[in-house]
Amino acid sequence: MPKGKAIIFTAPSGAGKTTIVKHLLSQFPELVFSISATTRQKRETEVAGKDYYFLSQAEFQQKIDEDAFVEWEEFYGGSRYGTLKTEVERIWEAGKHVIFDVEVKGATNIKQYFGDRALAVFVKVPSIEELQKRLSGRGTESAETFATRMERAEFEMSFENKFDVTLVNKELTEAFAQAQKLVSDFLTQ
Ligand code: 5GP
């Protein structure tokens, strides 16, 4: 396999990792977003094959049976999410580096899989109260999924020490700059 690198951004839901990843993609032309596969319903704003590969349960199961995933997880009432090996190969073969935006368990497994070829960044909000505020402001959650996500977020906080570095997202411009420096240092080392 060609020698690309992997950048992993992970965080409790609502900590702002997706915004940071999007910013990094706009700054580093050598980075390509790893599109995950999922069985959940497509949201209105999403584009199939760009935000996710939307698969049926049967298609996803077939990929599991073929050992096609680097990792996969199931949550939120049975929805499955996973990183396809072919996705990473596609990006490395194009001479680029891959960037992931995944929850903490998947990120732990991706880091383990790629070892020193990967930089794993844990994005953290300054406090649980702040996380609550951000998650409720997003407007994509029903009361039930909001409660589930908050519970999960508190659990996810405990994963912090499994990653290479923590980035506290207090103020976005500052977080962008810190993220840029981390990525730039890792890609040039
Ligand atoms: P959402 O449904 O909001 O797009 O994502 C739900 C959760 O799934 C998020 O925490 C997101 O990071 C996570 N996720 C997205 N892609 C993957 C993946 O490939 N593997 C794992 N384990 N989680 C993922």
JSON list of N, CA, C and O and ligand atoms in Angstrom, two decimals, residues 11 13 17 35-38 40 43 46 52 71-73 75-76 81-84 101-107 110 138 141 149 152 156, ligand 1:
[
{"chain": "A", "resi": 11, "resn": "ALA", "atom": "N", "xyz": [-14.20, 13.26, 18.94]},
{"chain": "A", "resi": 11, "resn": "ALA", "atom": "CA", "xyz": [-14.71, 14.12, 20.00]},
{"chain": "A", "resi": 11, "resn": "ALA", "atom": "C", "xyz": [-16.04, 13.59, 20.47]},
{"chain": "A", "resi": 11, "resn": "ALA", "atom": "O", "xyz": [-16.71, 12.88, 19.73]},
{"chain": "A", "resi": 13, "resn": "SER", "atom": "N", "xyz": [-19.85, 13.93, 20.72]},
{"chain": "A", "resi": 13, "resn": "SER", "atom": "CA", "xyz": [-20.78, 14.57, 19.79]},
{"chain": "A", "resi": 13, "resn": "SER", "atom": "C", "xyz": [-21.03, 16.01, 20.22]},
{"chain": "A", "resi": 13, "resn": "SER", "atom": "O", "xyz": [-21.29, 16.27, 21.39]},
{"chain": "A", "resi": 17, "resn": "LYS", "atom": "N", "xyz": [-15.87, 18.89, 16.13]},
{"chain": "A", "resi": 17, "resn": "LYS", "atom": "CA", "xyz": [-14.82, 18.26, 15.31]},
{"chain": "A", "resi": 17, "resn": "LYS", "atom": "C", "xyz": [-15.11, 18.37, 13.82]},
{"chain": "A", "resi": 17, "resn": "LYS", "atom": "O", "xyz": [-14.20, 18.58, 13.02]},
{"chain": "A", "resi": 35, "resn": "ILE", "atom": "N", "xyz": [-14.83, 9.03, 3.59]},
{"chain": "A", "resi": 35, "resn": "ILE", "atom": "CA", "xyz": [-16.29, 8.90, 3.60]},
{"chain": "A", "resi": 35, "resn": "ILE", "atom": "C", "xyz": [-16.64, 7.56, 4.23]},
{"chain": "A", "resi": 35, "resn": "ILE", "atom": "O", "xyz": [-16.21, 6.51, 3.75]},
{"chain": "A", "resi": 36, "resn": "SER", "atom": "N", "xyz": [-17.39, 7.62, 5.32]},
{"chain": "A", "resi": 36, "resn": "SER", "atom": "CA", "xyz": [-17.79, 6.40, 6.02]},
{"chain": "A", "resi": 36, "resn": "SER", "atom": "C", "xyz": [-19.01, 5.78, 5.36]},
{"chain": "A", "resi": 36, "resn": "SER", "atom": "O", "xyz": [-19.76, 6.46, 4.65]},
{"chain": "A", "resi": 37, "resn": "ALA", "atom": "N", "xyz": [-19.21, 4.51, 5.65]},
{"chain": "A", "resi": 37, "resn": "ALA", "atom": "CA", "xyz": [-20.46, 3.85, 5.26]},
{"chain": "A", "resi": 37, "resn": "ALA", "atom": "C", "xyz": [-21.40, 3.88, 6.45]},
{"chain": "A", "resi": 37, "resn": "ALA", "atom": "O", "xyz": [-20.96, 3.81, 7.59]},
{"chain": "A", "resi": 38, "resn": "THR", "atom": "N", "xyz": [-22.68, 4.02, 6.18]},
{"chain": "A", "resi": 38, "resn": "THR", "atom": "CA", "xyz": [-23.67, 3.98, 7.28]},
{"chain": "A", "resi": 38, "resn": "THR", "atom": "C", "xyz": [-24.99, 3.39, 6.80]},
{"chain": "A", "resi": 38, "resn": "THR", "atom": "O", "xyz": [-25.32, 3.46, 5.61]},
{"chain": "A", "resi": 40, "resn": "ARG", "atom": "N", "xyz": [-27.75, 4.47, 8.49]},
{"chain": "A", "resi": 40, "resn": "ARG", "atom": "CA", "xyz": [-28.81, 5.39, 8.91]},
{"chain": "A", "resi": 40, "resn": "ARG", "atom": "C", "xyz": [-29.39, 6.15, 7.71]},
{"chain": "A", "resi": 40, "resn": "ARG", "atom": "O", "xyz": [-28.80, 6.22, 6.65]},
{"chain": "A", "resi": 43, "resn": "ARG", "atom": "N", "xyz": [-29.85, 12.51, 5.80]},
{"chain": "A", "resi": 43, "resn": "ARG", "atom": "CA", "xyz": [-30.52, 13.78, 6.14]},
{"chain": "A", "resi": 43, "resn": "ARG", "atom": "C", "xyz": [-30.68, 14.60, 4.87]},
{"chain": "A", "resi": 43, "resn": "ARG", "atom": "O", "xyz": [-29.93, 14.40, 3.90]},
{"chain": "A", "resi": 46, "resn": "GLU", "atom": "N", "xyz": [-27.69, 16.17, 3.18]},
{"chain": "A", "resi": 46, "resn": "GLU", "atom": "CA", "xyz": [-26.56, 15.30, 2.85]},
{"chain": "A", "resi": 46, "resn": "GLU", "atom": "C", "xyz": [-26.60, 14.78, 1.42]},
{"chain": "A", "resi": 46, "resn": "GLU", "atom": "O", "xyz": [-27.66, 14.65, 0.82]},
{"chain": "A", "resi": 52, "resn": "TYR", "atom": "N", "xyz": [-21.64, 10.44, 3.23]},
{"chain": "A", "resi": 52, "resn": "TYR", "atom": "CA", "xyz": [-21.59, 9.02, 3.60]},
{"chain": "A", "resi": 52, "resn": "TYR", "atom": "C", "xyz": [-21.88, 8.17, 2.37]},
{"chain": "A", "resi": 52, "resn": "TYR", "atom": "O", "xyz": [-22.50, 8.64, 1.43]},
{"chain": "A", "resi": 71, "resn": "GLU", "atom": "N", "xyz": [-12.84, -0.64, 10.76]},
{"chain": "A", "resi": 71, "resn": "GLU", "atom": "CA", "xyz": [-13.61, -0.72, 12.01]},
{"chain": "A", "resi": 71, "resn": "GLU", "atom": "C", "xyz": [-15.05, -0.39, 11.68]},
{"chain": "A", "resi": 71, "resn": "GLU", "atom": "O", "xyz": [-15.33, 0.25, 10.67]},
{"chain": "A", "resi": 72, "resn": "TRP", "atom": "N", "xyz": [-15.95, -0.83, 12.55]},
{"chain": "A", "resi": 72, "resn": "TRP", "atom": "CA", "xyz": [-17.35, -0.40, 12.43]},
{"chain": "A", "resi": 72, "resn": "TRP", "atom": "C", "xyz": [-17.98, -0.45, 13.81]},
{"chain": "A", "resi": 72, "resn": "TRP", "atom": "O", "xyz": [-17.51, -1.15, 14.70]},
{"chain": "A", "resi": 73, "resn": "GLU", "atom": "N", "xyz": [-19.05, 0.36, 13.98]},
{"chain": "A", "resi": 73, "resn": "GLU", "atom": "CA", "xyz": [-19.76, 0.44, 15.26]},
{"chain": "A", "resi": 73, "resn": "GLU", "atom": "C", "xyz": [-21.25, 0.50, 14.98]},
{"chain": "A", "resi": 73, "resn": "GLU", "atom": "O", "xyz": [-21.68, 0.91, 13.90]},
{"chain": "A", "resi": 75, "resn": "PHE", "atom": "N", "xyz": [-24.76, 2.06, 16.77]},
{"chain": "A", "resi": 75, "resn": "PHE", "atom": "CA", "xyz": [-25.41, 2.82, 17.84]},
{"chain": "A", "resi": 75, "resn": "PHE", "atom": "C", "xyz": [-26.68, 3.52, 17.38]},
{"chain": "A", "resi": 75, "resn": "PHE", "atom": "O", "xyz": [-27.11, 3.31, 16.26]},
{"chain": "A", "resi": 76, "resn": "TYR", "atom": "N", "xyz": [-27.24, 4.33, 18.27]},
{"chain": "A", "resi": 76, "resn": "TYR", "atom": "CA", "xyz": [-28.48, 5.06, 17.97]},
{"chain": "A", "resi": 76, "resn": "TYR", "atom": "C", "xyz": [-29.55, 4.17, 17.34]},
{"chain": "A", "resi": 76, "resn": "TYR", "atom": "O", "xyz": [-29.87, 4.29, 16.16]},
{"chain": "A", "resi": 81, "resn": "TYR", "atom": "N", "xyz": [-22.15, 2.29, 11.46]},
{"chain": "A", "resi": 81, "resn": "TYR", "atom": "CA", "xyz": [-21.22, 3.22, 10.80]},
{"chain": "A", "resi": 81, "resn": "TYR", "atom": "C", "xyz": [-19.88, 2.52, 10.68]},
{"chain": "A", "resi": 81, "resn": "TYR", "atom": "O", "xyz": [-19.45, 1.88, 11.64]},
{"chain": "A", "resi": 82, "resn": "GLY", "atom": "N", "xyz": [-19.19, 2.67, 9.57]},
{"chain": "A", "resi": 82, "resn": "GLY", "atom": "CA", "xyz": [-17.89, 2.02, 9.46]},
{"chain": "A", "resi": 82, "resn": "GLY", "atom": "C", "xyz": [-16.97, 2.65, 8.44]},
{"chain": "A", "resi": 82, "resn": "GLY", "atom": "O", "xyz": [-17.41, 3.37, 7.54]},
{"chain": "A", "resi": 83, "resn": "THR", "atom": "N", "xyz": [-15.68, 2.39, 8.63]},
{"chain": "A", "resi": 83, "resn": "THR", "atom": "CA", "xyz": [-14.63, 2.88, 7.73]},
{"chain": "A", "resi": 83, "resn": "THR", "atom": "C", "xyz": [-14.21, 1.75, 6.81]},
{"chain": "A", "resi": 83, "resn": "THR", "atom": "O", "xyz": [-13.73, 0.71, 7.28]},
{"chain": "A", "resi": 84, "resn": "LEU", "atom": "N", "xyz": [-14.37, 1.97, 5.52]},
{"chain": "A", "resi": 84, "resn": "LEU", "atom": "CA", "xyz": [-14.01, 0.93, 4.55]},
{"chain": "A", "resi": 84, "resn": "LEU", "atom": "C", "xyz": [-12.52, 0.97, 4.21]},
{"chain": "A", "resi": 84, "resn": "LEU", "atom": "O", "xyz": [-11.95, 2.04, 3.99]},
{"chain": "A", "resi": 101, "resn": "ASP", "atom": "N", "xyz": [-13.29, 11.75, 10.51]},
{"chain": "A", "resi": 101, "resn": "ASP", "atom": "CA", "xyz": [-14.15, 12.44, 11.47]},
{"chain": "A", "resi": 101, "resn": "ASP", "atom": "C", "xyz": [-15.06, 11.36, 12.06]},
{"chain": "A", "resi": 101, "resn": "ASP", "atom": "O", "xyz": [-16.09, 11.05, 11.48]},
{"chain": "A", "resi": 102, "resn": "VAL", "atom": "N", "xyz": [-14.63, 10.75, 13.15]},
{"chain": "A", "resi": 102, "resn": "VAL", "atom": "CA", "xyz": [-15.41, 9.65, 13.73]},
{"chain": "A", "resi": 102, "resn": "VAL", "atom": "C", "xyz": [-15.51, 9.75, 15.24]},
{"chain": "A", "resi": 102, "resn": "VAL", "atom": "O", "xyz": [-14.71, 10.41, 15.90]},
{"chain": "A", "resi": 103, "resn": "GLU", "atom": "N", "xyz": [-16.50, 9.03, 15.78]},
{"chain": "A", "resi": 103, "resn": "GLU", "atom": "CA", "xyz": [-16.68, 9.02, 17.24]},
{"chain": "A", "resi": 103, "resn": "GLU", "atom": "C", "xyz": [-15.52, 8.28, 17.91]},
{"chain": "A", "resi": 103, "resn": "GLU", "atom": "O", "xyz": [-14.72, 7.63, 17.23]},
{"chain": "A", "resi": 104, "resn": "VAL", "atom": "N", "xyz": [-15.48, 8.35, 19.24]},
{"chain": "A", "resi": 104, "resn": "VAL", "atom": "CA", "xyz": [-14.26, 7.94, 19.96]},
{"chain": "A", "resi": 104, "resn": "VAL", "atom": "C", "xyz": [-13.88, 6.46, 19.86]},
{"chain": "A", "resi": 104, "resn": "VAL", "atom": "O", "xyz": [-12.70, 6.15, 19.77]},
{"chain": "A", "resi": 105, "resn": "LYS", "atom": "N", "xyz": [-14.89, 5.57, 19.86]},
{"chain": "A", "resi": 105, "resn": "LYS", "atom": "CA", "xyz": [-14.53, 4.15, 19.81]},
{"chain": "A", "resi": 105, "resn": "LYS", "atom": "C", "xyz": [-13.92, 3.78, 18.47]},
{"chain": "A", "resi": 105, "resn": "LYS", "atom": "O", "xyz": [-12.89, 3.11, 18.39]},
{"chain": "A", "resi": 106, "resn": "GLY", "atom": "N", "xyz": [-14.56, 4.27, 17.41]},
{"chain": "A", "resi": 106, "resn": "GLY", "atom": "CA", "xyz": [-14.03, 4.03, 16.07]},
{"chain": "A", "resi": 106, "resn": "GLY", "atom": "C", "xyz": [-12.65, 4.64, 15.92]},
{"chain": "A", "resi": 106, "resn": "GLY", "atom": "O", "xyz": [-11.74, 4.04, 15.35]},
{"chain": "A", "resi": 107, "resn": "ALA", "atom": "N", "xyz": [-12.49, 5.85, 16.47]},
{"chain": "A", "resi": 107, "resn": "ALA", "atom": "CA", "xyz": [-11.20, 6.54, 16.37]},
{"chain": "A", "resi": 107, "resn": "ALA", "atom": "C", "xyz": [-10.11, 5.76, 17.10]},
{"chain": "A", "resi": 107, "resn": "ALA", "atom": "O", "xyz": [-8.98, 5.65, 16.60]},
{"chain": "A", "resi": 110, "resn": "ILE", "atom": "N", "xyz": [-9.19, 2.95, 14.79]},
{"chain": "A", "resi": 110, "resn": "ILE", "atom": "CA", "xyz": [-8.46, 3.41, 13.60]},
{"chain": "A", "resi": 110, "resn": "ILE", "atom": "C", "xyz": [-7.01, 3.73, 13.99]},
{"chain": "A", "resi": 110, "resn": "ILE", "atom": "O", "xyz": [-6.07, 3.36, 13.30]},
{"chain": "A", "resi": 138, "resn": "ARG", "atom": "N", "xyz": [-28.03, 22.71, 17.80]},
{"chain": "A", "resi": 138, "resn": "ARG", "atom": "CA", "xyz": [-27.82, 22.19, 16.45]},
{"chain": "A", "resi": 138, "resn": "ARG", "atom": "C", "xyz": [-29.13, 21.93, 15.72]},
{"chain": "A", "resi": 138, "resn": "ARG", "atom": "O", "xyz": [-29.19, 21.95, 14.49]},
{"chain": "A", "resi": 141, "resn": "GLU", "atom": "N", "xyz": [-31.68, 17.18, 16.51]},
{"chain": "A", "resi": 141, "resn": "GLU", "atom": "CA", "xyz": [-31.97, 16.09, 17.46]},
{"chain": "A", "resi": 141, "resn": "GLU", "atom": "C", "xyz": [-33.40, 16.14, 17.98]},
{"chain": "A", "resi": 141, "resn": "GLU", "atom": "O", "xyz": [-33.91, 17.20, 18.33]},
{"chain": "A", "resi": 149, "resn": "ARG", "atom": "N", "xyz": [-27.41, 11.19, 23.18]},
{"chain": "A", "resi": 149, "resn": "ARG", "atom": "CA", "xyz": [-26.12, 11.76, 22.78]},
{"chain": "A", "resi": 149, "resn": "ARG", "atom": "C", "xyz": [-25.39, 12.39, 23.96]},
{"chain": "A", "resi": 149, "resn": "ARG", "atom": "O", "xyz": [-24.17, 12.30, 24.06]},
{"chain": "A", "resi": 152, "resn": "ARG", "atom": "N", "xyz": [-23.96, 9.60, 26.02]},
{"chain": "A", "resi": 152, "resn": "ARG", "atom": "CA", "xyz": [-22.82, 9.06, 25.31]},
{"chain": "A", "resi": 152, "resn": "ARG", "atom": "C", "xyz": [-21.62, 10.01, 25.39]},
{"chain": "A", "resi": 152, "resn": "ARG", "atom": "O", "xyz": [-20.48, 9.58, 25.59]},
{"chain": "A", "resi": 156, "resn": "GLU", "atom": "N", "xyz": [-17.91, 9.33, 26.51]},
{"chain": "A", "resi": 156, "resn": "GLU", "atom": "CA", "xyz": [-16.82, 9.54, 25.54]},
{"chain": "A", "resi": 156, "resn": "GLU", "atom": "C", "xyz": [-15.68, 10.40, 26.09]},
{"chain": "A", "resi": 156, "resn": "GLU", "atom": "O", "xyz": [-14.53, 10.26, 25.69]},
{"chain": "B", "resi": 1, "resn": "5GP", "atom": "P1", "xyz": [-24.13, 11.28, 12.37]},
{"chain": "B", "resi": 1, "resn": "5GP", "atom": "O1", "xyz": [-25.29, 10.33, 12.30]},
{"chain": "B", "resi": 1, "resn": "5GP", "atom": "O2", "xyz": [-24.41, 12.47, 13.21]},
{"chain": "B", "resi": 1, "resn": "5GP", "atom": "O3", "xyz": [-23.60, 11.64, 11.01]},
{"chain": "B", "resi": 1, "resn": "5GP", "atom": "O4", "xyz": [-22.94, 10.49, 13.07]},
{"chain": "B", "resi": 1, "resn": "5GP", "atom": "C1", "xyz": [-23.16, 9.79, 14.25]},
{"chain": "B", "resi": 1, "resn": "5GP", "atom": "C2", "xyz": [-21.83, 9.35, 14.80]},
{"chain": "B", "resi": 1, "resn": "5GP", "atom": "O5", "xyz": [-21.21, 8.38, 13.94]},
{"chain": "B", "resi": 1, "resn": "5GP", "atom": "C3", "xyz": [-20.81, 10.49, 14.92]},
{"chain": "B", "resi": 1, "resn": "5GP", "atom": "O6", "xyz": [-20.25, 10.44, 16.21]},
{"chain": "B", "resi": 1, "resn": "5GP", "atom": "C4", "xyz": [-19.80, 10.16, 13.86]},
{"chain": "B", "resi": 1, "resn": "5GP", "atom": "O7", "xyz": [-18.52, 10.63, 14.20]},
{"chain": "B", "resi": 1, "resn": "5GP", "atom": "C5", "xyz": [-19.86, 8.65, 13.86]},
{"chain": "B", "resi": 1, "resn": "5GP", "atom": "N1", "xyz": [-19.25, 8.06, 12.66]},
{"chain": "B", "resi": 1, "resn": "5GP", "atom": "C6", "xyz": [-19.25, 8.54, 11.40]},
{"chain": "B", "resi": 1, "resn": "5GP", "atom": "N2", "xyz": [-18.56, 7.74, 10.60]},
{"chain": "B", "resi": 1, "resn": "5GP", "atom": "C7", "xyz": [-18.08, 6.72, 11.36]},
{"chain": "B", "resi": 1, "resn": "5GP", "atom": "C8", "xyz": [-17.27, 5.58, 11.10]},
{"chain": "B", "resi": 1, "resn": "5GP", "atom": "O8", "xyz": [-16.82, 5.31, 9.99]},
{"chain": "B", "resi": 1, "resn": "5GP", "atom": "N3", "xyz": [-16.99, 4.77, 12.14]},
{"chain": "B", "resi": 1, "resn": "5GP", "atom": "C9", "xyz": [-17.46, 5.01, 13.39]},
{"chain": "B", "resi": 1, "resn": "5GP", "atom": "N4", "xyz": [-17.12, 4.16, 14.35]},
{"chain": "B", "resi": 1, "resn": "5GP", "atom": "N5", "xyz": [-18.23, 6.08, 13.67]},
{"chain": "B", "resi": 1, "resn": "5GP", "atom": "C10", "xyz": [-18.54, 6.93, 12.68]}
]
